[in-house]
Short mmCIF file of C-alpha atoms and ligand atoms in Angstrom, two decimals:
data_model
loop_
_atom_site.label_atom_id
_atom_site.label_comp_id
_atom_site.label_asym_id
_atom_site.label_seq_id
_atom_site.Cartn_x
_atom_site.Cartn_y
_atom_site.Cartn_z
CA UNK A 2 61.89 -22.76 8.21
CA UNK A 3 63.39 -22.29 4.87
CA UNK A 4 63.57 -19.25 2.59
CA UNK A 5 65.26 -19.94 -0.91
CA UNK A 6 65.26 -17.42 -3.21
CA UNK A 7 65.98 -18.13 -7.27
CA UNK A 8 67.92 -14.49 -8.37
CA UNK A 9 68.33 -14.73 -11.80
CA UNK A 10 69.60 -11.52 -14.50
CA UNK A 11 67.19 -10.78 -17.37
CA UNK A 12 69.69 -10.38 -19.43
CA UNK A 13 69.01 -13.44 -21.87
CA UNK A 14 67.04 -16.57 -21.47
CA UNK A 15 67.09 -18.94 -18.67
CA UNK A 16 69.07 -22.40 -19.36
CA UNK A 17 68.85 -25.88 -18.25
CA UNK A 18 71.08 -24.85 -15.59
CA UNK A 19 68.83 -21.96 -14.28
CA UNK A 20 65.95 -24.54 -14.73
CA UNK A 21 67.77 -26.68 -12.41
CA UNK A 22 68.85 -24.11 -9.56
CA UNK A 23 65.42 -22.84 -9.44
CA UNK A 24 64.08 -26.52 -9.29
CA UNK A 25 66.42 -27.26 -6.58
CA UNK A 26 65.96 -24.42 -4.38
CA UNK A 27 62.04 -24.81 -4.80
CA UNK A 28 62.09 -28.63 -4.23
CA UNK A 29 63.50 -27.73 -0.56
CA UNK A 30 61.36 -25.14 0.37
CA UNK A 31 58.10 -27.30 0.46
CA UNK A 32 57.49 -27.42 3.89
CA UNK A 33 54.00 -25.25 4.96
CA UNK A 34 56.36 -22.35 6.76
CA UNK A 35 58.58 -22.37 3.71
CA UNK A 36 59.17 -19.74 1.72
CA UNK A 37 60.34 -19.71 -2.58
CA UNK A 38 61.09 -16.02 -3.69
CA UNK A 39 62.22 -14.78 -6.89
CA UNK A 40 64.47 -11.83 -7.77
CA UNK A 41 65.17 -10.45 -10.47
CA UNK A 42 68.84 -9.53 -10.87
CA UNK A 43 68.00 -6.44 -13.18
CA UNK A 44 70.90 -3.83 -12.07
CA UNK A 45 72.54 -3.68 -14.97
CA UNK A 46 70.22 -1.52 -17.01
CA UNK A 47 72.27 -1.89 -20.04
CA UNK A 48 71.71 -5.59 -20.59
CA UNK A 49 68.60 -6.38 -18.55
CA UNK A 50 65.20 -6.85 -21.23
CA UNK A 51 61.96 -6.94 -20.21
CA UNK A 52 61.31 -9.71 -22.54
CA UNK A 53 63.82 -11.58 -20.96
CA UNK A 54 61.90 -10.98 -17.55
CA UNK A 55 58.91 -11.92 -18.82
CA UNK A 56 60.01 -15.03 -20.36
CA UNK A 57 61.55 -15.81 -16.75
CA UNK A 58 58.16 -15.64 -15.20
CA UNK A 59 56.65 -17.35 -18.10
CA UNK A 60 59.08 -19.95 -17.71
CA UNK A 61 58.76 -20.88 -13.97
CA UNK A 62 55.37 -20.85 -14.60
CA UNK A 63 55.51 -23.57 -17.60
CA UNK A 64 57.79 -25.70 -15.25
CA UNK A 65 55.57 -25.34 -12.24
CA UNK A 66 57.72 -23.85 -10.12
CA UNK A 67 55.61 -21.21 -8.10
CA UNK A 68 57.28 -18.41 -5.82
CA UNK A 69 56.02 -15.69 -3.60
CA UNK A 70 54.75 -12.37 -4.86
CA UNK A 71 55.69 -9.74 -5.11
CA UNK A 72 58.98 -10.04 -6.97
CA UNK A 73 61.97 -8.15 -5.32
CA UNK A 74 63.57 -6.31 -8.52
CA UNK A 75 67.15 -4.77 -7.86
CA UNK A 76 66.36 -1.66 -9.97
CA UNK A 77 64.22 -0.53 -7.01
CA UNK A 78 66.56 -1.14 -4.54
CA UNK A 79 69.88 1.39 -5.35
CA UNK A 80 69.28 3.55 -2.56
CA UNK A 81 69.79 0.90 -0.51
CA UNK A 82 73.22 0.03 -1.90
CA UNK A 83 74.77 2.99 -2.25
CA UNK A 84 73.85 3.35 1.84
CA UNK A 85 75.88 0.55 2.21
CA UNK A 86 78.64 1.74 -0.47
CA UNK A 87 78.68 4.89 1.70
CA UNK A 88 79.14 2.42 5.05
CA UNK A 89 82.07 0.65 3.02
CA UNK A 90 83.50 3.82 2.13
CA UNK A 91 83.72 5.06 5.24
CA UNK A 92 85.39 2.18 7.08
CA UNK A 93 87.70 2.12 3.94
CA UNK A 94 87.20 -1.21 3.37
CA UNK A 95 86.87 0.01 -0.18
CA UNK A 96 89.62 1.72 -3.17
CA UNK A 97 89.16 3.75 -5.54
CA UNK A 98 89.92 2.55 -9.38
CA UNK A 99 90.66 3.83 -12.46
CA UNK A 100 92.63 1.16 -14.19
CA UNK A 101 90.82 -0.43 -17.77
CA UNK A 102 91.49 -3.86 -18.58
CA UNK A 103 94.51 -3.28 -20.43
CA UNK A 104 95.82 -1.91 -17.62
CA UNK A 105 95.51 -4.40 -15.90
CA UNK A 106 96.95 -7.28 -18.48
CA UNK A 107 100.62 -4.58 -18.20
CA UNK A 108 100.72 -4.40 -14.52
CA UNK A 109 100.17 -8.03 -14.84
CA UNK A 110 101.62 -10.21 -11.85
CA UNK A 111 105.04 -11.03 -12.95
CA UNK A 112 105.15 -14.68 -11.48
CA UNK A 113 102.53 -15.55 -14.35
CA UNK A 114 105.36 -14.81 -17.09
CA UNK A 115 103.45 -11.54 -17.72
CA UNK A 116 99.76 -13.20 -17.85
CA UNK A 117 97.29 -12.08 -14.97
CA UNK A 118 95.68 -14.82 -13.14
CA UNK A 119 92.41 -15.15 -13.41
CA UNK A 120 90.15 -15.08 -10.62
CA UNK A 121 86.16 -15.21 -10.69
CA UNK A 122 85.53 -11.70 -12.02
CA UNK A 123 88.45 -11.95 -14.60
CA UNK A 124 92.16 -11.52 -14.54
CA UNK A 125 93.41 -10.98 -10.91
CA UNK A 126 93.64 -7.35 -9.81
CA UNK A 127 97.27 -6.36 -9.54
CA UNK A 128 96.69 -3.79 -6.81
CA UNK A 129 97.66 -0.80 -9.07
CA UNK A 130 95.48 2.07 -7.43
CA UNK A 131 95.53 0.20 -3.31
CA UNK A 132 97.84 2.34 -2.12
CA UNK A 133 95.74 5.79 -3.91
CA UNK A 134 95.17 8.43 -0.70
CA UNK A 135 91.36 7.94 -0.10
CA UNK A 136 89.28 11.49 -0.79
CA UNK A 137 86.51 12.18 1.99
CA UNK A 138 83.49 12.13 -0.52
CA UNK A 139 82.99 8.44 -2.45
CA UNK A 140 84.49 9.25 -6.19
CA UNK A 141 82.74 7.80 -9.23
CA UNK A 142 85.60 5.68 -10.40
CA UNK A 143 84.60 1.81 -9.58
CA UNK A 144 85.40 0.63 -6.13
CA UNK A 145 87.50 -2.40 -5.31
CA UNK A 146 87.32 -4.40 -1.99
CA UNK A 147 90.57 -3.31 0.47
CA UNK A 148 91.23 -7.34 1.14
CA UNK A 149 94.10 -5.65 3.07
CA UNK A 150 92.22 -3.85 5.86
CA UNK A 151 89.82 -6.89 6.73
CA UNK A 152 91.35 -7.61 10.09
CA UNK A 153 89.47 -11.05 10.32
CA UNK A 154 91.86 -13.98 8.86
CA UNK A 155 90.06 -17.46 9.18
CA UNK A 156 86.06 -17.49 6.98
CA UNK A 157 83.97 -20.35 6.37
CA UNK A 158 80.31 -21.06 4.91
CA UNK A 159 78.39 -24.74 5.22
CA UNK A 160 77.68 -25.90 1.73
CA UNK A 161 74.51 -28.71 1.27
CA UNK A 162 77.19 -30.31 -1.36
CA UNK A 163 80.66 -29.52 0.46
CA UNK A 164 80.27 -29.39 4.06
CA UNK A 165 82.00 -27.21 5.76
CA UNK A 166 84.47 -24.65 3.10
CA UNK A 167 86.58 -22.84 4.71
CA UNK A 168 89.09 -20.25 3.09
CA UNK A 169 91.61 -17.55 4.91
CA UNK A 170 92.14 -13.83 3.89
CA UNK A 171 95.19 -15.16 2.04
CA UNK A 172 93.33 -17.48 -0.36
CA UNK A 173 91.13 -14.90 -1.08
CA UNK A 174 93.98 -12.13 -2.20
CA UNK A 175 96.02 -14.88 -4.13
CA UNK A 176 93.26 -16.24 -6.04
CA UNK A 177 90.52 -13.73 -6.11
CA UNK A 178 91.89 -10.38 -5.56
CA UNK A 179 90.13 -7.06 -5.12
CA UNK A 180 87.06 -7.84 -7.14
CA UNK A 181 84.50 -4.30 -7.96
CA UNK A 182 82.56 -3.51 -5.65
CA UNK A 183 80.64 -0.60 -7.36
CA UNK A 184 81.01 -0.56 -11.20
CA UNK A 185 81.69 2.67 -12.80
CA UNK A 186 78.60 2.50 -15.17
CA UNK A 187 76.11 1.19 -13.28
CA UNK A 188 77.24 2.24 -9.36
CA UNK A 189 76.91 -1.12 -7.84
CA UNK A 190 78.28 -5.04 -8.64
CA UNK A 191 76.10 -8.61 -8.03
CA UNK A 192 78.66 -9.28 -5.17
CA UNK A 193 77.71 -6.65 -3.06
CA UNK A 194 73.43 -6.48 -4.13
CA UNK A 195 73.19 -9.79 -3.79
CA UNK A 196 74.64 -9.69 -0.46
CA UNK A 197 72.14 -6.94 0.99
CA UNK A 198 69.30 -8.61 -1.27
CA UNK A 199 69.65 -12.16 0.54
CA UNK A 200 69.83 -10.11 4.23
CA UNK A 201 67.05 -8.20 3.23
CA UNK A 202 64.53 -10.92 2.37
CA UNK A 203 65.62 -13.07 4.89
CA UNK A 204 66.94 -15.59 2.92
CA UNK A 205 68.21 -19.16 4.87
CA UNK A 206 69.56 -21.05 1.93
CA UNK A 207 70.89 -20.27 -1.45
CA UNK A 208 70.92 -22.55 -4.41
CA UNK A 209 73.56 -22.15 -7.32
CA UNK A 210 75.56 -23.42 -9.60
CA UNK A 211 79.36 -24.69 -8.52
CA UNK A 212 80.90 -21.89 -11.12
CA UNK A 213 79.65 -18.93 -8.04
CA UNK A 214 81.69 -21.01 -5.75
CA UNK A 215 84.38 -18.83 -5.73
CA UNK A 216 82.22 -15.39 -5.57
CA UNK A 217 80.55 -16.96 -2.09
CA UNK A 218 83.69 -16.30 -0.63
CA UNK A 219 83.41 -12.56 -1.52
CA UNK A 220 79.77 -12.65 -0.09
CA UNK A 221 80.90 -14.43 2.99
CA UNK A 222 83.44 -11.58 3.55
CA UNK A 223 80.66 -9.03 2.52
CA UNK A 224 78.45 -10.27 4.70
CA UNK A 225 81.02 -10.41 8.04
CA UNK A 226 82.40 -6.93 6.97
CA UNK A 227 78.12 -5.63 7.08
CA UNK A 228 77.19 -7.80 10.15
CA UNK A 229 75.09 -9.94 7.99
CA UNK A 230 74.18 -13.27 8.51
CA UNK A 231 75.46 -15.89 6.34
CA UNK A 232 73.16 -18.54 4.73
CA UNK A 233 73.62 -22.25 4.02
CA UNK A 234 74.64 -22.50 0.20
CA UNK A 235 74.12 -24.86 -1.64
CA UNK A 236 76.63 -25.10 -4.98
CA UNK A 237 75.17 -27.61 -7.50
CA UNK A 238 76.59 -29.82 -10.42
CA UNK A 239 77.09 -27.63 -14.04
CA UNK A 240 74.76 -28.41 -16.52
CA UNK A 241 76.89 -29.07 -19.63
CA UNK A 242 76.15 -29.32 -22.96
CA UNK A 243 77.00 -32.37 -25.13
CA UNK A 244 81.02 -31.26 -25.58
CA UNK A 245 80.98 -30.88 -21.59
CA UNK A 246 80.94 -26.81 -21.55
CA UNK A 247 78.76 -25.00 -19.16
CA UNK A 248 76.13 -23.91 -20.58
CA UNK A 249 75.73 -19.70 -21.10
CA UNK A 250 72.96 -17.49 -22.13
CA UNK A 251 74.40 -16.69 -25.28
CA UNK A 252 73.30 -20.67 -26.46
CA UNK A 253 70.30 -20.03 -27.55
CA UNK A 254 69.59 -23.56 -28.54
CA UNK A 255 69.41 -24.59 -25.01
CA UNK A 256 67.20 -22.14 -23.30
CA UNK A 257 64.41 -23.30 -22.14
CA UNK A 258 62.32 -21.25 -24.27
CA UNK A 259 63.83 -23.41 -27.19
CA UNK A 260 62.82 -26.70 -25.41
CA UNK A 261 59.19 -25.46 -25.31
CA UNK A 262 58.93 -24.58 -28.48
CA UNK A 263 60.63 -28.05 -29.76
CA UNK A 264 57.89 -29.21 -28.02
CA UNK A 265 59.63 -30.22 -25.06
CA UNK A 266 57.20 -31.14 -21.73
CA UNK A 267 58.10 -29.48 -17.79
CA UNK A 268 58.76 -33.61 -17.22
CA UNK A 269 61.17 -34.05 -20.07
CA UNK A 270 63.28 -31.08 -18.84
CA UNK A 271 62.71 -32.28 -15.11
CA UNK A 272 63.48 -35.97 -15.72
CA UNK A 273 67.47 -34.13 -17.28
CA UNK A 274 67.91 -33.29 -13.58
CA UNK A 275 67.51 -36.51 -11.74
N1 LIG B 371 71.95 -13.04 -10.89
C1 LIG B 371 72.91 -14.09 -10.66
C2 LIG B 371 72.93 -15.03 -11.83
O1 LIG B 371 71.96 -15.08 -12.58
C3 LIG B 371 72.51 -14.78 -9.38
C4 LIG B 371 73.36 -15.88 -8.95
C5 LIG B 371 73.17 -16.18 -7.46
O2 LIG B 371 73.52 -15.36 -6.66
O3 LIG B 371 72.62 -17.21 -7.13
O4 LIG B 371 73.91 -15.69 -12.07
#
């Protein structure tokens, strides 16, 4: 049995290449016993609309891709992840930290000439506040992952496109660093939500695009550090515009809200995918 789940942010419209995870992920959950949910990603209250929700479902509708009801919306589900902030916390698996950006860019790693890497989630955390004595009660500054204290070394996740990917604690502090756990304004981050969201529903396989490669390895290590299970993945071809950039909600021109009113069909945008 198969449970795929399409999690996208209403925080602008969906894209060809939201069109095509969610067409993806539904095309291999057709079987009777399978299962299509939707979630919407809505946690950070500043940027989530409820027009761009609505267009979402309006969208998947015009495309015929049908899911499950009800929808799973990460507004209603904080309680749950500050639980498992508190569980984090307590097994100091996460820091404490105040640094801003440009705080950052000065402490930056001084085998980059002066220039933080830049990992996933930004320029590489330098490890400025790591080494900050831990309080008993959880602070409100954000709260970076303690890549330090995982005691497990060796990680690996089966990807539909990859095979097997496997990655050590090492890569993970080089390349990615210690990436937010709980932002400071909104008290929680996709990496760990969307780990407790795919546990929670039950989710087998995950569709997405090949940029979240990178952040799977933070879920992976999310999920062994909460006992989760880890599901298949599935990290698809970019959809690029015609000068070969990924595409981002900010281009409007290629949303698919655009296409429909350009008088675009479901086929035409289907038949860009094959
Ligand atoms: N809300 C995320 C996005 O829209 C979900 C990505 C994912 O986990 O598949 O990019």
């Amino acid at each position: 049995m198969i449970i795929e789940r399409f999690a996208p942010s209403p925080t602008g419209f969906l894209h060809l290449g939201h069109a095509y995870s969610a067409y993806l992920g539904y095309k291999s959950a057709q079987n009777v016993e399978d299962k299509f949910l939707l979630r919407i990603e809505d946690i950070d209250f500043n940027r989530s609309k409820k027009k761009y929700e609505n267009q979402i479902y309006s969208d998947l509708h015009w495309l015929g891709i049908k899911y499950e009801e009800p929808v799973l919306l990460q507004s209603t589900r904080l309680i749950a992840y500050n639980n498992k902030l508190k569980e984090l916390w307590n097994c100091r698996h996460l820091f404490a930290c105040n640094c801003t950006r440009k705080d950052i860019e000065i402490s930056a790693a001084p085998q980059e000439n002066g220039v933080p890497l830049a990992g996933p989630d930004g320029k590489i955390y330098p490890g400025t506040c790591l080494s900050n004595h831990q309080p008993l009660d959880m602070p409100e500054d954000a709260l970076r992952l303690n890549m330090h204290n995982i005691k497990k070394n060796n990680f690996y996740f089966d990807d539909m496109e990859f095979g097997k990917v496997s990655f050590t604690k090492k890569d993970v502090i080089d390349n990615i660093g210690s990436v937010i756990i709980a932002r400071k304004d909104i008290g929680i981050s996709y990496h760990l939500s969307v780990v407790l969201d795919d546990a929670f529903q039950g989710i087998t396989h995950v569709t997405r695009g090949a940029d979240l490669l990178e952040a799977t390895k933070i879920h992976v290590i999310l999920q062994h550090l909460l006992g989760l299970p880890t599901p298949i993945y599935r990290h698809h071809r970019l959809i690029r515009d015609n000068t070969g950039r990924r595409l981002a909600k900010r281009d409007d021109s290629k949303s698919i809200k655009s296409y429909r009113e350009a008088g675009f069909t479901p086929k035409d945008i289907i038949s860009m995918f094959d």
